[in-house]
Structure formats: structure tokens, C-alpha cells
Amino acid sequence: MNPTIHFRIAALLIAVGIASAGWFVSQGLERLRMADRSVVIKGLAEQDVQSDYATWSLTFRRAASNFMEVQKALAADREKVLSFLGDAGFTTEEIEVRPLLVRDAFSAEYANANQPFRYTGTGLVLVSTTRIDTVESAALATDPLTSQGVVLDTGNGPRYELRAFNEAKGPLLAEATRNARAQAEAFAADAGARLGPLRNANQGVIQIHGSTSQGWDDGTSRSKRLRVVSTFEYELR
């Protein structure tokens, strides 16, 4: 065969191969572009719920120059606290008594010998219950303890929890899903498209906020606001 003709045939085959490759590449890009037709939507849902569990730490303090004086005063204060809680209606199953603690200030490293009291002590009685109303009422009526000389720590009010969290979680996520789909359908209609199947979903994190706090729940509020922002990706057709 003439070398010139052989060269022309080879060149023609190469040209056809390049054209075919280009056609397949263009088709792949087109499928990629079509496959990328989707919309990402965030679904929001919020719900106000009431706490179902409460803990209340009643911490009391004493200080004196004599160890036994502090110990006896703390023991007497503990009995007064227990009597107060019993009168408020709490049962022994709801009350936990912690050991009394007495510290010797002079035994500490780098102790200051000029401290007014050598011994300081604390006592703690912990209330844990599902009776939220009873805790709230008792926490607002501690004046009898104060009048008996019991020095309670300030700021140790009840802490409220939502332990039935999983029961509220399902309906909240379902609401976020419905909210997201409604937004996606509206977006598709405005874009002249049809909403396709769900591609990806991220349920997000369910946040718990207290009604008296701007950020995360600090436990001081009985009322809780649950909030979830879920992310969904839908195909557009």
C-alpha cells in the first residue's frame, strides 16, 4: 500500500476516535448537569413542652473556731431541712442525704493563720422527683428555714429537666420534614420544575432552650422550647 494512503487512513481513524471520545464526554457532562438539578431546603420545627423531672440541692453552711461546734450545728440544720421537706410533702424516696463535710482551714497548704474561723462545714440534702409543682412551691417557701438560722446557699434553686425527650422528638422531626417538603414543592413550582425523590436528609440537632434564657437551657425554667432545623435535598425534574 502507498505510504501516503496508509498515513491518511491512520489519520482518519484517529480523527474518528477523537470525535467519538468527545461525544461520550459531552454526554457524561450532560448527565452530570441533569443529575445536579436539585434543591436543598432546611425545615424548621419548634414546640413548647413542660419539664417532667426536677432536682433541688439544699446546701447549708456553718463556720466556727471549734470542730464539734460546726459538726453539731450542721447536724441540727440538716434535721431542720428534712423536717421542712417532710412538711412540704416529699417522701423519703425523693430525698437523698449527703454526708456532712467539715474543713480545717489551718491544715491547708499556705494557710492563713489570721482567718476568723478555723473550721467551715457544709451539708447537702438533694431532692429528686417528678412532682414539679411540689418542688416549685417549696422552693418559694424557704423562709421558715431562714428564720431558724439555717444558712442556705443562694442560687441553688431547682433544676428542671425533660426526660421524656424521645417522646417529643418524633413529632418534632416529622413537622420539620413536612415543613421542608412544602418549601421544596413551592420552590419547584416557581422554577417550573417538578419535585423528585429525596436524595439526602440530615435531621440536625434538636436544641433545648429555656423560656428564661436566650441560649441553651440552663435548667432554671420549667417550660422548655424544643427546636430542630433539618436539612433535605430533593431532586428536581
PDB file of C-alpha atoms in Angstrom:
ATOM      1  CA  MET A   1       0.000   0.000   0.000  1.00  0.00           C
ATOM      2  CA  ASN A   2       1.162   3.505  -0.799  1.00  0.00           C
ATOM      3  CA  PRO A   3       2.646   5.055   2.404  1.00  0.00           C
ATOM      4  CA  THR A   4       0.711   8.245   1.776  1.00  0.00           C
ATOM      5  CA  ILE A   5      -2.608   6.390   1.644  1.00  0.00           C
ATOM      6  CA  HIS A   6      -1.693   4.423   4.818  1.00  0.00           C
ATOM      7  CA  PHE A   7      -0.957   7.675   6.640  1.00  0.00           C
ATOM      8  CA  ARG A   8      -4.256   9.205   5.534  1.00  0.00           C
ATOM      9  CA  ILE A   9      -6.216   6.182   6.735  1.00  0.00           C
ATOM     10  CA  ALA A  10      -4.463   6.276  10.135  1.00  0.00           C
ATOM     11  CA  ALA A  11      -5.162   9.975  10.463  1.00  0.00           C
ATOM     12  CA  LEU A  12      -8.829   9.418   9.612  1.00  0.00           C
ATOM     13  CA  LEU A  13      -9.160   6.688  12.260  1.00  0.00           C
ATOM     14  CA  ILE A  14      -7.565   8.931  14.866  1.00  0.00           C
ATOM     15  CA  ALA A  15      -9.924  11.762  13.966  1.00  0.00           C
ATOM     16  CA  VAL A  16     -12.952   9.467  14.255  1.00  0.00           C
ATOM     17  CA  GLY A  17     -11.705   8.221  17.642  1.00  0.00           C
ATOM     18  CA  ILE A  18     -11.256  11.753  18.958  1.00  0.00           C
ATOM     19  CA  ALA A  19     -14.728  12.750  17.761  1.00  0.00           C
ATOM     20  CA  SER A  20     -16.293   9.679  19.395  1.00  0.00           C
ATOM     21  CA  ALA A  21     -14.497  10.357  22.651  1.00  0.00           C
ATOM     22  CA  GLY A  22     -15.685  13.932  22.590  1.00  0.00           C
ATOM     23  CA  TRP A  23     -19.279  12.804  22.031  1.00  0.00           C
ATOM     24  CA  PHE A  24     -19.161  10.470  25.039  1.00  0.00           C
ATOM     25  CA  VAL A  25     -17.542  13.089  27.226  1.00  0.00           C
ATOM     26  CA  SER A  26     -20.210  15.618  26.281  1.00  0.00           C
ATOM     27  CA  GLN A  27     -22.933  13.111  27.110  1.00  0.00           C
ATOM     28  CA  GLY A  28     -21.344  12.452  30.506  1.00  0.00           C
ATOM     29  CA  LEU A  29     -21.270  16.142  31.317  1.00  0.00           C
ATOM     30  CA  GLU A  30     -24.879  16.462  30.275  1.00  0.00           C
ATOM     31  CA  ARG A  31     -25.943  13.638  32.588  1.00  0.00           C
ATOM     32  CA  LEU A  32     -23.908  15.201  35.380  1.00  0.00           C
ATOM     33  CA  ARG A  33     -25.598  18.535  34.773  1.00  0.00           C
ATOM     34  CA  MET A  34     -29.012  16.921  34.750  1.00  0.00           C
ATOM     35  CA  ALA A  35     -28.210  14.852  37.816  1.00  0.00           C
ATOM     36  CA  ASP A  36     -27.223  18.028  39.640  1.00  0.00           C
ATOM     37  CA  ARG A  37     -30.696  19.507  39.314  1.00  0.00           C
ATOM     38  CA  SER A  38     -31.663  19.557  42.977  1.00  0.00           C
ATOM     39  CA  VAL A  39     -32.748  21.851  45.761  1.00  0.00           C
ATOM     40  CA  VAL A  40     -31.511  21.933  49.357  1.00  0.00           C
ATOM     41  CA  ILE A  41     -34.120  23.013  51.903  1.00  0.00           C
ATOM     42  CA  LYS A  42     -33.997  23.497  55.649  1.00  0.00           C
ATOM     43  CA  GLY A  43     -37.075  22.501  57.630  1.00  0.00           C
ATOM     44  CA  LEU A  44     -37.757  24.232  60.942  1.00  0.00           C
ATOM     45  CA  ALA A  45     -39.961  22.980  63.757  1.00  0.00           C
ATOM     46  CA  GLU A  46     -40.462  24.254  67.308  1.00  0.00           C
ATOM     47  CA  GLN A  47     -42.506  23.010  70.235  1.00  0.00           C
ATOM     48  CA  ASP A  48     -43.078  24.236  73.793  1.00  0.00           C
ATOM     49  CA  VAL A  49     -43.107  21.482  76.416  1.00  0.00           C
ATOM     50  CA  GLN A  50     -43.146  21.278  80.193  1.00  0.00           C
ATOM     51  CA  SER A  51     -40.417  19.679  82.289  1.00  0.00           C
ATOM     52  CA  ASP A  52     -41.178  16.282  83.791  1.00  0.00           C
ATOM     53  CA  TYR A  53     -38.385  15.991  86.370  1.00  0.00           C
ATOM     54  CA  ALA A  54     -36.786  18.257  88.958  1.00  0.00           C
ATOM     55  CA  THR A  55     -33.738  18.188  91.219  1.00  0.00           C
ATOM     56  CA  TRP A  56     -33.225  20.587  94.098  1.00  0.00           C
ATOM     57  CA  SER A  57     -29.987  20.879  96.062  1.00  0.00           C
ATOM     58  CA  LEU A  58     -30.363  22.398  99.511  1.00  0.00           C
ATOM     59  CA  THR A  59     -26.840  23.291 100.665  1.00  0.00           C
ATOM     60  CA  PHE A  60     -26.296  24.817 104.096  1.00  0.00           C
ATOM     61  CA  ARG A  61     -23.116  26.126 105.759  1.00  0.00           C
ATOM     62  CA  ARG A  62     -21.605  26.728 109.180  1.00  0.00           C
ATOM     63  CA  ALA A  63     -18.306  28.165 110.439  1.00  0.00           C
ATOM     64  CA  ALA A  64     -16.708  28.291 113.923  1.00  0.00           C
ATOM     65  CA  SER A  65     -13.389  28.002 115.716  1.00  0.00           C
ATOM     66  CA  ASN A  66     -14.369  24.666 117.257  1.00  0.00           C
ATOM     67  CA  PHE A  67     -14.737  21.488 115.207  1.00  0.00           C
ATOM     68  CA  MET A  68     -17.517  19.947 117.288  1.00  0.00           C
ATOM     69  CA  GLU A  69     -19.443  23.211 117.248  1.00  0.00           C
ATOM     70  CA  VAL A  70     -19.520  23.195 113.469  1.00  0.00           C
ATOM     71  CA  GLN A  71     -20.407  19.492 113.337  1.00  0.00           C
ATOM     72  CA  LYS A  72     -23.316  19.834 115.755  1.00  0.00           C
ATOM     73  CA  ALA A  73     -24.653  22.953 114.050  1.00  0.00           C
ATOM     74  CA  LEU A  74     -24.633  21.240 110.666  1.00  0.00           C
ATOM     75  CA  ALA A  75     -26.388  18.169 112.072  1.00  0.00           C
ATOM     76  CA  ALA A  76     -29.096  20.378 113.592  1.00  0.00           C
ATOM     77  CA  ASP A  77     -29.510  22.270 110.325  1.00  0.00           C
ATOM     78  CA  ARG A  78     -29.881  19.009 108.445  1.00  0.00           C
ATOM     79  CA  GLU A  79     -32.717  17.915 110.720  1.00  0.00           C
ATOM     80  CA  LYS A  80     -34.461  21.241 110.155  1.00  0.00           C
ATOM     81  CA  VAL A  81     -34.130  20.842 106.375  1.00  0.00           C
ATOM     82  CA  LEU A  82     -35.503  17.303 106.498  1.00  0.00           C
ATOM     83  CA  SER A  83     -38.417  18.428 108.644  1.00  0.00           C
ATOM     84  CA  PHE A  84     -39.146  21.255 106.216  1.00  0.00           C
ATOM     85  CA  LEU A  85     -39.141  18.882 103.242  1.00  0.00           C
ATOM     86  CA  GLY A  86     -41.372  16.410 105.061  1.00  0.00           C
ATOM     87  CA  ASP A  87     -43.891  19.161 105.830  1.00  0.00           C
ATOM     88  CA  ALA A  88     -43.768  20.136 102.139  1.00  0.00           C
ATOM     89  CA  GLY A  89     -44.921  16.633 101.229  1.00  0.00           C
ATOM     90  CA  PHE A  90     -41.751  14.966  99.963  1.00  0.00           C
ATOM     91  CA  THR A  91     -41.241  11.271 100.646  1.00  0.00           C
ATOM     92  CA  THR A  92     -38.071   9.561 101.808  1.00  0.00           C
ATOM     93  CA  GLU A  93     -37.684   8.069  98.323  1.00  0.00           C
ATOM     94  CA  GLU A  94     -37.434  11.579  96.909  1.00  0.00           C
ATOM     95  CA  ILE A  95     -34.830  12.780  99.418  1.00  0.00           C
ATOM     96  CA  GLU A  96     -31.122  11.954  99.478  1.00  0.00           C
ATOM     97  CA  VAL A  97     -28.978  12.989 102.451  1.00  0.00           C
ATOM     98  CA  ARG A  98     -25.296  13.541 101.736  1.00  0.00           C
ATOM     99  CA  PRO A  99     -22.546  13.278 104.409  1.00  0.00           C
ATOM    100  CA  LEU A 100     -21.571  16.416 106.302  1.00  0.00           C
ATOM    101  CA  LEU A 101     -18.213  17.934 105.365  1.00  0.00           C
ATOM    102  CA  VAL A 102     -16.042  19.934 107.772  1.00  0.00           C
ATOM    103  CA  ARG A 103     -12.761  21.513 106.672  1.00  0.00           C
ATOM    104  CA  ASP A 104      -9.849  22.689 108.793  1.00  0.00           C
ATOM    105  CA  ALA A 105      -8.556  25.907 107.252  1.00  0.00           C
ATOM    106  CA  PHE A 106      -5.267  25.661 109.126  1.00  0.00           C
ATOM    107  CA  SER A 107      -4.476  22.262 107.611  1.00  0.00           C
ATOM    108  CA  ALA A 108      -4.451  23.624 104.080  1.00  0.00           C
ATOM    109  CA  GLU A 109      -1.165  24.358 102.378  1.00  0.00           C
ATOM    110  CA  TYR A 110      -0.216  28.053 102.651  1.00  0.00           C
ATOM    111  CA  ALA A 111      -2.977  28.504 105.237  1.00  0.00           C
ATOM    112  CA  ASN A 112      -3.620  31.980 106.585  1.00  0.00           C
ATOM    113  CA  ALA A 113      -3.492  31.911 110.374  1.00  0.00           C
ATOM    114  CA  ASN A 114      -5.491  35.146 110.560  1.00  0.00           C
ATOM    115  CA  GLN A 115      -8.706  33.599 109.285  1.00  0.00           C
ATOM    116  CA  PRO A 116     -11.697  34.388 111.519  1.00  0.00           C
ATOM    117  CA  PHE A 117     -12.852  30.734 111.706  1.00  0.00           C
ATOM    118  CA  ARG A 118     -10.662  27.669 111.619  1.00  0.00           C
ATOM    119  CA  TYR A 119     -13.454  25.245 110.713  1.00  0.00           C
ATOM    120  CA  THR A 120     -16.013  25.578 107.930  1.00  0.00           C
ATOM    121  CA  GLY A 121     -18.584  22.968 107.022  1.00  0.00           C
ATOM    122  CA  THR A 122     -21.339  22.205 104.543  1.00  0.00           C
ATOM    123  CA  GLY A 123     -24.308  19.885 104.404  1.00  0.00           C
ATOM    124  CA  LEU A 124     -26.377  18.838 101.419  1.00  0.00           C
ATOM    125  CA  VAL A 125     -29.864  17.391 101.049  1.00  0.00           C
ATOM    126  CA  LEU A 126     -30.902  16.550  97.497  1.00  0.00           C
ATOM    127  CA  VAL A 127     -34.486  16.308  96.282  1.00  0.00           C
ATOM    128  CA  SER A 128     -35.222  14.393  93.049  1.00  0.00           C
ATOM    129  CA  THR A 129     -38.813  13.999  91.914  1.00  0.00           C
ATOM    130  CA  THR A 130     -41.316  14.092  89.094  1.00  0.00           C
ATOM    131  CA  ARG A 131     -43.602  16.330  91.167  1.00  0.00           C
ATOM    132  CA  ILE A 132     -42.681  19.618  89.582  1.00  0.00           C
ATOM    133  CA  ASP A 133     -45.387  21.686  91.279  1.00  0.00           C
ATOM    134  CA  THR A 134     -44.362  20.495  94.731  1.00  0.00           C
ATOM    135  CA  VAL A 135     -40.719  21.438  94.149  1.00  0.00           C
ATOM    136  CA  GLU A 136     -41.569  24.853  92.779  1.00  0.00           C
ATOM    137  CA  SER A 137     -43.889  25.651  95.694  1.00  0.00           C
ATOM    138  CA  ALA A 138     -41.376  24.502  98.332  1.00  0.00           C
ATOM    139  CA  ALA A 139     -38.521  26.460  96.734  1.00  0.00           C
ATOM    140  CA  LEU A 140     -40.567  29.655  97.094  1.00  0.00           C
ATOM    141  CA  ALA A 141     -41.332  28.995 100.770  1.00  0.00           C
ATOM    142  CA  THR A 142     -37.948  28.548 102.476  1.00  0.00           C
ATOM    143  CA  ASP A 143     -38.421  31.463 104.878  1.00  0.00           C
ATOM    144  CA  PRO A 144     -39.109  29.094 107.832  1.00  0.00           C
ATOM    145  CA  LEU A 145     -35.630  27.633 107.408  1.00  0.00           C
ATOM    146  CA  THR A 146     -34.034  31.061 107.350  1.00  0.00           C
ATOM    147  CA  SER A 147     -35.916  32.095 110.476  1.00  0.00           C
ATOM    148  CA  GLN A 148     -34.492  29.018 112.237  1.00  0.00           C
ATOM    149  CA  GLY A 149     -30.946  30.090 111.448  1.00  0.00           C
ATOM    150  CA  VAL A 150     -30.289  27.757 108.529  1.00  0.00           C
ATOM    151  CA  VAL A 151     -27.918  29.462 106.087  1.00  0.00           C
ATOM    152  CA  LEU A 152     -28.843  28.177 102.628  1.00  0.00           C
ATOM    153  CA  ASP A 153     -26.663  28.808  99.605  1.00  0.00           C
ATOM    154  CA  THR A 154     -28.227  31.331  97.284  1.00  0.00           C
ATOM    155  CA  GLY A 155     -28.589  30.431  93.638  1.00  0.00           C
ATOM    156  CA  ASN A 156     -29.187  26.741  94.309  1.00  0.00           C
ATOM    157  CA  GLY A 157     -32.760  26.713  93.101  1.00  0.00           C
ATOM    158  CA  PRO A 158     -34.465  23.738  91.459  1.00  0.00           C
ATOM    159  CA  ARG A 159     -33.230  22.435  88.124  1.00  0.00           C
ATOM    160  CA  TYR A 160     -35.870  21.218  85.706  1.00  0.00           C
ATOM    161  CA  GLU A 161     -35.362  18.506  83.090  1.00  0.00           C
ATOM    162  CA  LEU A 162     -37.223  16.946  80.194  1.00  0.00           C
ATOM    163  CA  ARG A 163     -36.632  13.223  80.485  1.00  0.00           C
ATOM    164  CA  ALA A 164     -39.376  12.184  78.045  1.00  0.00           C
ATOM    165  CA  PHE A 165     -37.274  13.696  75.283  1.00  0.00           C
ATOM    166  CA  ASN A 166     -37.660  10.808  72.843  1.00  0.00           C
ATOM    167  CA  GLU A 167     -41.447  11.070  73.010  1.00  0.00           C
ATOM    168  CA  ALA A 168     -41.299  14.665  71.779  1.00  0.00           C
ATOM    169  CA  LYS A 169     -38.500  14.005  69.286  1.00  0.00           C
ATOM    170  CA  GLY A 170     -40.525  12.008  66.726  1.00  0.00           C
ATOM    171  CA  PRO A 171     -43.363  14.521  66.165  1.00  0.00           C
ATOM    172  CA  LEU A 172     -40.863  17.379  66.025  1.00  0.00           C
ATOM    173  CA  LEU A 173     -38.796  15.745  63.270  1.00  0.00           C
ATOM    174  CA  ALA A 174     -41.966  14.863  61.357  1.00  0.00           C
ATOM    175  CA  GLU A 175     -43.048  18.507  61.464  1.00  0.00           C
ATOM    176  CA  ALA A 176     -39.620  19.652  60.223  1.00  0.00           C
ATOM    177  CA  THR A 177     -39.877  17.156  57.342  1.00  0.00           C
ATOM    178  CA  ARG A 178     -43.333  18.398  56.333  1.00  0.00           C
ATOM    179  CA  ASN A 179     -42.145  21.989  56.537  1.00  0.00           C
ATOM    180  CA  ALA A 180     -39.149  21.281  54.302  1.00  0.00           C
ATOM    181  CA  ARG A 181     -41.177  19.413  51.688  1.00  0.00           C
ATOM    182  CA  ALA A 182     -43.737  22.226  51.469  1.00  0.00           C
ATOM    183  CA  GLN A 183     -40.924  24.693  50.835  1.00  0.00           C
ATOM    184  CA  ALA A 184     -39.329  22.412  48.248  1.00  0.00           C
ATOM    185  CA  GLU A 185     -42.617  21.977  46.372  1.00  0.00           C
ATOM    186  CA  ALA A 186     -43.142  25.748  46.306  1.00  0.00           C
ATOM    187  CA  PHE A 187     -39.599  26.278  45.021  1.00  0.00           C
ATOM    188  CA  ALA A 188     -40.032  23.657  42.292  1.00  0.00           C
ATOM    189  CA  ALA A 189     -43.308  25.213  41.157  1.00  0.00           C
ATOM    190  CA  ASP A 190     -41.726  28.663  40.946  1.00  0.00           C
ATOM    191  CA  ALA A 191     -38.828  27.197  38.935  1.00  0.00           C
ATOM    192  CA  GLY A 192     -41.168  25.446  36.513  1.00  0.00           C
ATOM    193  CA  ALA A 193     -39.934  22.042  37.641  1.00  0.00           C
ATOM    194  CA  ARG A 194     -41.381  19.010  39.375  1.00  0.00           C
ATOM    195  CA  LEU A 195     -40.190  17.842  42.760  1.00  0.00           C
ATOM    196  CA  GLY A 196     -38.455  14.496  42.573  1.00  0.00           C
ATOM    197  CA  PRO A 197     -37.459  11.991  45.243  1.00  0.00           C
ATOM    198  CA  LEU A 198     -35.497  12.791  48.351  1.00  0.00           C
ATOM    199  CA  ARG A 199     -31.738  12.414  47.862  1.00  0.00           C
ATOM    200  CA  ASN A 200     -30.251  13.200  51.231  1.00  0.00           C
ATOM    201  CA  ALA A 201     -31.523  14.099  54.680  1.00  0.00           C
ATOM    202  CA  ASN A 202     -29.856  15.360  57.828  1.00  0.00           C
ATOM    203  CA  GLN A 203     -32.165  15.555  60.826  1.00  0.00           C
ATOM    204  CA  GLY A 204     -29.861  18.063  62.549  1.00  0.00           C
ATOM    205  CA  VAL A 205     -29.579  18.582  66.272  1.00  0.00           C
ATOM    206  CA  ILE A 206     -32.596  19.122  68.494  1.00  0.00           C
ATOM    207  CA  GLN A 207     -31.887  22.116  70.701  1.00  0.00           C
ATOM    208  CA  ILE A 208     -33.499  22.684  74.082  1.00  0.00           C
ATOM    209  CA  HIS A 209     -33.992  26.285  75.165  1.00  0.00           C
ATOM    210  CA  GLY A 210     -35.393  27.570  78.423  1.00  0.00           C
ATOM    211  CA  SER A 211     -38.083  30.232  78.375  1.00  0.00           C
ATOM    212  CA  THR A 212     -35.940  32.446  80.660  1.00  0.00           C
ATOM    213  CA  SER A 213     -32.663  32.047  78.735  1.00  0.00           C
ATOM    214  CA  GLN A 214     -31.547  33.225  75.318  1.00  0.00           C
ATOM    215  CA  GLY A 215     -29.194  30.314  74.683  1.00  0.00           C
ATOM    216  CA  TRP A 216     -29.183  26.676  75.691  1.00  0.00           C
ATOM    217  CA  ASP A 217     -31.402  25.542  78.512  1.00  0.00           C
ATOM    218  CA  ASP A 218     -29.753  26.237  81.883  1.00  0.00           C
ATOM    219  CA  GLY A 219     -32.273  24.154  83.822  1.00  0.00           C
ATOM    220  CA  THR A 220     -33.904  27.019  85.704  1.00  0.00           C
ATOM    221  CA  SER A 221     -37.077  27.147  83.609  1.00  0.00           C
ATOM    222  CA  ARG A 222     -39.960  24.672  83.841  1.00  0.00           C
ATOM    223  CA  SER A 223     -41.023  25.474  80.301  1.00  0.00           C
ATOM    224  CA  LYS A 224     -38.742  24.251  77.518  1.00  0.00           C
ATOM    225  CA  ARG A 225     -38.706  25.098  73.842  1.00  0.00           C
ATOM    226  CA  LEU A 226     -37.548  22.341  71.531  1.00  0.00           C
ATOM    227  CA  ARG A 227     -36.155  23.479  68.195  1.00  0.00           C
ATOM    228  CA  VAL A 228     -34.822  21.486  65.263  1.00  0.00           C
ATOM    229  CA  VAL A 229     -33.500  22.551  61.869  1.00  0.00           C
ATOM    230  CA  SER A 230     -33.277  19.604  59.461  1.00  0.00           C
ATOM    231  CA  THR A 231     -31.683  19.707  56.005  1.00  0.00           C
ATOM    232  CA  PHE A 232     -33.146  17.899  52.987  1.00  0.00           C
ATOM    233  CA  GLU A 233     -32.027  17.618  49.368  1.00  0.00           C
ATOM    234  CA  TYR A 234     -34.696  16.878  46.744  1.00  0.00           C
ATOM    235  CA  GLU A 235     -34.221  16.064  43.084  1.00  0.00           C
ATOM    236  CA  LEU A 236     -35.825  18.409  40.566  1.00  0.00           C
ATOM    237  CA  ARG A 237     -37.303  17.055  37.334  1.00  0.00           C
TER     238      ARG A 237
END
